[in-house]
Every structure is written in structure tokens, then in C-alpha cells.
Coordinates of N, CA and C in Angstrom, one line a residue:
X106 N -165.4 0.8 -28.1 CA -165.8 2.0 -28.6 C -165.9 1.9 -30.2
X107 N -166.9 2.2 -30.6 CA -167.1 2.3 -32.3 C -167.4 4.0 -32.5
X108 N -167.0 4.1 -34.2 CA -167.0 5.3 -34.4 C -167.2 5.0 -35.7
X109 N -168.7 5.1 -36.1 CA -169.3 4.9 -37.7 C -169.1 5.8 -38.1
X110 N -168.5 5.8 -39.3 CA -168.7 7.4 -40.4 C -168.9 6.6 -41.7
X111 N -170.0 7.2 -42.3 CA -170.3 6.9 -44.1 C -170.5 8.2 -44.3
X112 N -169.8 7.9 -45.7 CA -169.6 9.6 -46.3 C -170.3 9.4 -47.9
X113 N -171.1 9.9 -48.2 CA -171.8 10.0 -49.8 C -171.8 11.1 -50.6
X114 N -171.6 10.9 -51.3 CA -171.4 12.4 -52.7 C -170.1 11.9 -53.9
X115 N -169.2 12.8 -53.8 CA -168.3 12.0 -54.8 C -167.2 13.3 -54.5
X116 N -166.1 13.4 -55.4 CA -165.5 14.1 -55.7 C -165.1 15.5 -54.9
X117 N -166.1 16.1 -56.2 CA -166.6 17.4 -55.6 C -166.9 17.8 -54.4
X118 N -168.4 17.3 -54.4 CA -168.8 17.7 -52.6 C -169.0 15.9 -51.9
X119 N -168.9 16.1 -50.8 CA -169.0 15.2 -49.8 C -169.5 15.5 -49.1
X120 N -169.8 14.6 -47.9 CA -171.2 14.1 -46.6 C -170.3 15.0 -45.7
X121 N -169.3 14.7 -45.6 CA -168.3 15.3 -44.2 C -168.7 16.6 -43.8
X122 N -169.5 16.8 -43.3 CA -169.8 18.6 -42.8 C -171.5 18.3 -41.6
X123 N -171.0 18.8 -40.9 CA -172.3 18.9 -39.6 C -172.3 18.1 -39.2
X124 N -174.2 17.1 -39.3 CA -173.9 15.7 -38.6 C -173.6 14.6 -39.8
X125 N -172.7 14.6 -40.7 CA -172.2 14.2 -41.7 C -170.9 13.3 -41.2
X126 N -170.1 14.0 -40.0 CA -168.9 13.8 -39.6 C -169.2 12.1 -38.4
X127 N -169.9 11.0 -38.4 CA -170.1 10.3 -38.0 C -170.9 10.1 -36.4
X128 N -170.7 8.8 -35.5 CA -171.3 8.4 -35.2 C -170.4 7.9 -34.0
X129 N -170.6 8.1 -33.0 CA -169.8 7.3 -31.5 C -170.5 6.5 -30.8
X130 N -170.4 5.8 -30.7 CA -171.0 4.7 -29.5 C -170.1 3.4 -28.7
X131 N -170.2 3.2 -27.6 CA -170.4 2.2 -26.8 C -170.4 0.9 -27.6
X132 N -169.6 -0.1 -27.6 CA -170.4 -1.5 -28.0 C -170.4 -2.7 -26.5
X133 N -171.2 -3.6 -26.2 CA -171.6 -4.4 -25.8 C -170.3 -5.1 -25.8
X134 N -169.6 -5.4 -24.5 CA -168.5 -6.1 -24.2 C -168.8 -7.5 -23.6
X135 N -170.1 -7.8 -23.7 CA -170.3 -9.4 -23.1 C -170.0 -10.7 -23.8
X136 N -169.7 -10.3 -25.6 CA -169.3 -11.8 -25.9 C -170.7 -12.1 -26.8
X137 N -172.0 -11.3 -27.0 CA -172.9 -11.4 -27.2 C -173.0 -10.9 -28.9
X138 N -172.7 -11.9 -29.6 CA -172.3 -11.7 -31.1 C -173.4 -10.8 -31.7
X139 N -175.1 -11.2 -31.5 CA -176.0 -10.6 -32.1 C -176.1 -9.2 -31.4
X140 N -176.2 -8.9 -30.1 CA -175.8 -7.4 -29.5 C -174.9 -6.4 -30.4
X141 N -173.5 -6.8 -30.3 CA -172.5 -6.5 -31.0 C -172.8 -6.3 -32.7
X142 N -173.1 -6.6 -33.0 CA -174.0 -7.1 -34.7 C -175.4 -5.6 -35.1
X143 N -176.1 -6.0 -33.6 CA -176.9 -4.9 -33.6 C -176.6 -3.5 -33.3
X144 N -175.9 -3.4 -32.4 CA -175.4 -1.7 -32.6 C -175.0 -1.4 -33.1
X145 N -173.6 -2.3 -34.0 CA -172.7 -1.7 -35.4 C -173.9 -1.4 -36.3
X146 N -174.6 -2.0 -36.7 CA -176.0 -1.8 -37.8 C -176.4 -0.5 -37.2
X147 N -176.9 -0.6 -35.8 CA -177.7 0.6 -35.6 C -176.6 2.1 -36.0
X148 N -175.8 2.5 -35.4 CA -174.7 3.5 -35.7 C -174.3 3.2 -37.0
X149 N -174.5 2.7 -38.4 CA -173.8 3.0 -39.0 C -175.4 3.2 -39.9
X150 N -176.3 2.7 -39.7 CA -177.7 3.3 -40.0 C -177.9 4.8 -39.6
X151 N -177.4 5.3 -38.2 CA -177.2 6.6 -37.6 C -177.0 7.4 -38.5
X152 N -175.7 7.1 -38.6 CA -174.1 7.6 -39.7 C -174.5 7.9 -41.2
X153 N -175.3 6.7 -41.8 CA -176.0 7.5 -43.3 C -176.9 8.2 -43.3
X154 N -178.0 8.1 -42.4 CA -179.0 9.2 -42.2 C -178.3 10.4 -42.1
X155 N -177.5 10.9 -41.5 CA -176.7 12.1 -40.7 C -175.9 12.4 -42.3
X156 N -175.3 11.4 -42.6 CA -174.7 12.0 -44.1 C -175.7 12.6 -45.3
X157 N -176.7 11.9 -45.6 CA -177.4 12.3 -46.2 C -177.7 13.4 -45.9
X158 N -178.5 14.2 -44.7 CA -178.8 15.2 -44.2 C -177.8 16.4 -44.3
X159 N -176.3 15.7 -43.9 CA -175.1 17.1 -44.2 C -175.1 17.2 -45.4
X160 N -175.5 16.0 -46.4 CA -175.1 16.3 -48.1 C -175.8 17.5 -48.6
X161 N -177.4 16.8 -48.1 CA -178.0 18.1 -48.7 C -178.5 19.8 -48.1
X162 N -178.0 19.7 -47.2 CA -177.8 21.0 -46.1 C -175.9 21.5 -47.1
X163 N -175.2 20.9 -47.1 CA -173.9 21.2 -47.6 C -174.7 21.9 -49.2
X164 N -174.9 21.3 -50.6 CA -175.2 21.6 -51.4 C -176.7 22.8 -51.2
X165 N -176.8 22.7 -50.2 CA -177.6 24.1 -50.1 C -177.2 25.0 -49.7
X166 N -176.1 24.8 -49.0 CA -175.3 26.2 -48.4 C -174.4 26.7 -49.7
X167 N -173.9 25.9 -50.4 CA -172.9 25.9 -51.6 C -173.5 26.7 -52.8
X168 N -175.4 26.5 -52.6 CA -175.9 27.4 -54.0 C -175.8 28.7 -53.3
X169 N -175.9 29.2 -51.9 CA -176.3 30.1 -51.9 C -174.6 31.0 -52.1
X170 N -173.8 30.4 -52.1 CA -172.3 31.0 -52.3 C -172.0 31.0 -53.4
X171 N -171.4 32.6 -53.8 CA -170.7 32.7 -55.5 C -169.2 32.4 -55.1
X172 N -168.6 31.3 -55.6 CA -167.2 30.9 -55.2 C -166.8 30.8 -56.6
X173 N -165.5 31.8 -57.0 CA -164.9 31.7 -58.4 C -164.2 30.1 -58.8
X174 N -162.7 29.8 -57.7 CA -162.8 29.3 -58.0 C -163.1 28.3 -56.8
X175 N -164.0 27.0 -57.2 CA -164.2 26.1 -56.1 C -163.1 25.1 -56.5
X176 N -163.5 24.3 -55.1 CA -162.5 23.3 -54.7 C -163.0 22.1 -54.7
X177 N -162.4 21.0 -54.8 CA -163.0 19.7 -54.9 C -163.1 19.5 -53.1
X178 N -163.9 18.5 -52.5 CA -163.5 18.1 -51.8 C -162.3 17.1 -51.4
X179 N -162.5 15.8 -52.8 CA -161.5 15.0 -52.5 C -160.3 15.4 -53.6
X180 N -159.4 15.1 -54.0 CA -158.4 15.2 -55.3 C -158.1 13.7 -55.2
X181 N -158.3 13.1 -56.8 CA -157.9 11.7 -57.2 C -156.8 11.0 -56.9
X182 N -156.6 10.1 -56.6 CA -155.1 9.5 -56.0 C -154.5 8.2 -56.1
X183 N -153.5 7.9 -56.2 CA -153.6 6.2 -56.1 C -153.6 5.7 -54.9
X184 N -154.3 4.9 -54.9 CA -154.3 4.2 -53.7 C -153.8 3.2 -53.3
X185 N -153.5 3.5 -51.8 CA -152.1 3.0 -50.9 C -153.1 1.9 -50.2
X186 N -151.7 1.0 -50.0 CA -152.4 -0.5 -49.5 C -151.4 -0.5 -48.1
X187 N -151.5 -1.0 -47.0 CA -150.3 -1.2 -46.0 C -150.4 -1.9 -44.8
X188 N -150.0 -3.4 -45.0 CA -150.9 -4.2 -44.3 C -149.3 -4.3 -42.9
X189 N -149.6 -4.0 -42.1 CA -148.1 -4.9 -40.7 C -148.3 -5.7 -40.0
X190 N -147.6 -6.0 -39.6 CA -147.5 -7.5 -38.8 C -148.7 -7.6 -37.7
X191 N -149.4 -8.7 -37.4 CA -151.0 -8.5 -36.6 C -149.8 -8.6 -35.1
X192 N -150.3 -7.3 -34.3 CA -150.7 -7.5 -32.9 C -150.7 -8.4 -32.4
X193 N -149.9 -9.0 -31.3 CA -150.0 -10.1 -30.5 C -149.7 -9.7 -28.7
X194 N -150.9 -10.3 -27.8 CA -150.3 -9.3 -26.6 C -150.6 -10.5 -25.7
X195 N -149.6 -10.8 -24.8 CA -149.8 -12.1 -24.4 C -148.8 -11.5 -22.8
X196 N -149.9 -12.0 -22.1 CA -149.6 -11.4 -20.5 C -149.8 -12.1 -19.5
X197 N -148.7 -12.8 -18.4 CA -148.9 -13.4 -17.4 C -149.4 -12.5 -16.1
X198 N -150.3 -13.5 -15.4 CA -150.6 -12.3 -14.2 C -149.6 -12.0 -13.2
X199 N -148.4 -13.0 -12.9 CA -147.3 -11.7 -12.4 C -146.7 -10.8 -12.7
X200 N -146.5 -11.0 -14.3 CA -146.3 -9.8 -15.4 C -146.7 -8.3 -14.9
X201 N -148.3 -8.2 -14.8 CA -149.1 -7.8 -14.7 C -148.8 -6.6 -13.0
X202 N -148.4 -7.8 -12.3 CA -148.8 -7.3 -11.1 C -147.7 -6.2 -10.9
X203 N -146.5 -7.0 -11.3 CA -144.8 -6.4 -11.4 C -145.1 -5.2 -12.2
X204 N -146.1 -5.0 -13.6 CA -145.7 -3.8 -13.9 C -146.6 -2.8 -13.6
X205 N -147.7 -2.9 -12.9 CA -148.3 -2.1 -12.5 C -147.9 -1.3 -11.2
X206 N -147.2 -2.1 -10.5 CA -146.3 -1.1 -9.2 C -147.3 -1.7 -8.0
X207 N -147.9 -2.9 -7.9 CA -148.6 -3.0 -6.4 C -147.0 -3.4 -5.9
X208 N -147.8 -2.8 -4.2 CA -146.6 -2.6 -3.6 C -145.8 -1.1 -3.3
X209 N -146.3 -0.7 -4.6 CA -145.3 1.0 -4.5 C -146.7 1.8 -3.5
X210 N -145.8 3.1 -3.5 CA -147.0 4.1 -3.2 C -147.9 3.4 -1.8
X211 N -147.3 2.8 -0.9 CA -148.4 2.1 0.4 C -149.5 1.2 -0.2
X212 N -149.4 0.6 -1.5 CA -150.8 -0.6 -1.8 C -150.0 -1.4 -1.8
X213 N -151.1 -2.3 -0.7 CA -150.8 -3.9 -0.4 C -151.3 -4.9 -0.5
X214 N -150.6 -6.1 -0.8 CA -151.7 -7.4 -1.4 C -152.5 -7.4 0.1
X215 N -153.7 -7.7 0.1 CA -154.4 -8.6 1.3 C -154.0 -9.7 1.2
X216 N -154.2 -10.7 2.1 CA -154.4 -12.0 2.0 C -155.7 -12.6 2.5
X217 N -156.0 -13.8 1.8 CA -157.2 -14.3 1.4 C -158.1 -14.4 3.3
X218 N -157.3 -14.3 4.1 CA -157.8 -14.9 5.7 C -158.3 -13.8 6.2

């Protein structure tokens, strides 16, 4: 599953609003690098078209509002870094079988004959 979001503007106003808020898709689970390559492109192509479009639908909705005081979208910040230890998942197939419960609840292995 991929989930593209590009967001354009700055500060003040931002993309995030309508079809601004990204992009879902499916990716190709066959191992097929150029597939995989070509949908991320295609959805995140999606994703800026769609932002663009909230940007300026957003700053249109925004002239037609008298707002005393406005609000930024983002507020300045320092930015946080936070890398943890990489994921490792490593599974034998009796592992597998033990924890899934075959056996319980009336499921039974067949045998091959």
C-alpha cells in the first residue's frame, strides 16, 4: 500500500485541504522494480496535481473570508531527527504453524496421499 501526499505553499497557507490531502494506491508485489517505480511516479504525480488544485481552491476560499485574526497553517519549529533500531523479522515455518493455532478450532493438516 502506498499513500502519496505532496503538500505546496509555505507557512501560512498549505496544499492540505480537499484533494490536497494525498493519494492511495496498491503497489505491484511481484518483485518487478520498473512497475513498482512506475506507480510511485504515477501517485505522487496524482498527489501534486491534487495539491496544486487544493492550493488554489484554498486561497480562493480564504479571499472570500474576512478573518481578523488568521492563523498560519504551519508554526516554525526545530526539527526533530529519530532514527531506531531497523526491524528484523525472521520466521521458521513451524514457528509459523505453532502460532497460528492449526490444529485448534477442528483445522487439520491433510496429508500429501
Amino acid at each position: 500500500m502506498l499513500r502519496a501526499l505532496v503538500r505546496i505553499g509555505d507557512y501560512k497557507v498549505d496544499s492540505y485541504y480537499g484533494s490536497g490531502q494525498g493519494v492511495s494506491d496498491i503497489l505491484p508485489l511481484d518483485g518487478d522494480e520498473l512497475a513498482l517505480r512506475h506507480q510511485i511516479w504515477l501517485a505522487t504525480d496524482q498527489a501534486y496535481k491534487g495539491a496544486g488544485e487544493a492550493l488554489s481552491g484554498k486561497l480562493s476560499l480564504l479571499k472570500q473570508l474576512n478573518v481578523e485574526q488568521p492563523v498560519d497553517d504551519f508554526a516554525k519549529a526545530e526539527a526533530v531527527q529519530s532514527i531506531g533500531p531497523i526491524a528484523k523479522m525472521s520466521v521458521e515455518p513451524g514457528e509459523v504453524d505453532q502460532d497460528a493455532g492449526i490444529g485448534d478450532y477442528g483445522l487439520q493438516r491433510r496429508s500429501a496421499d
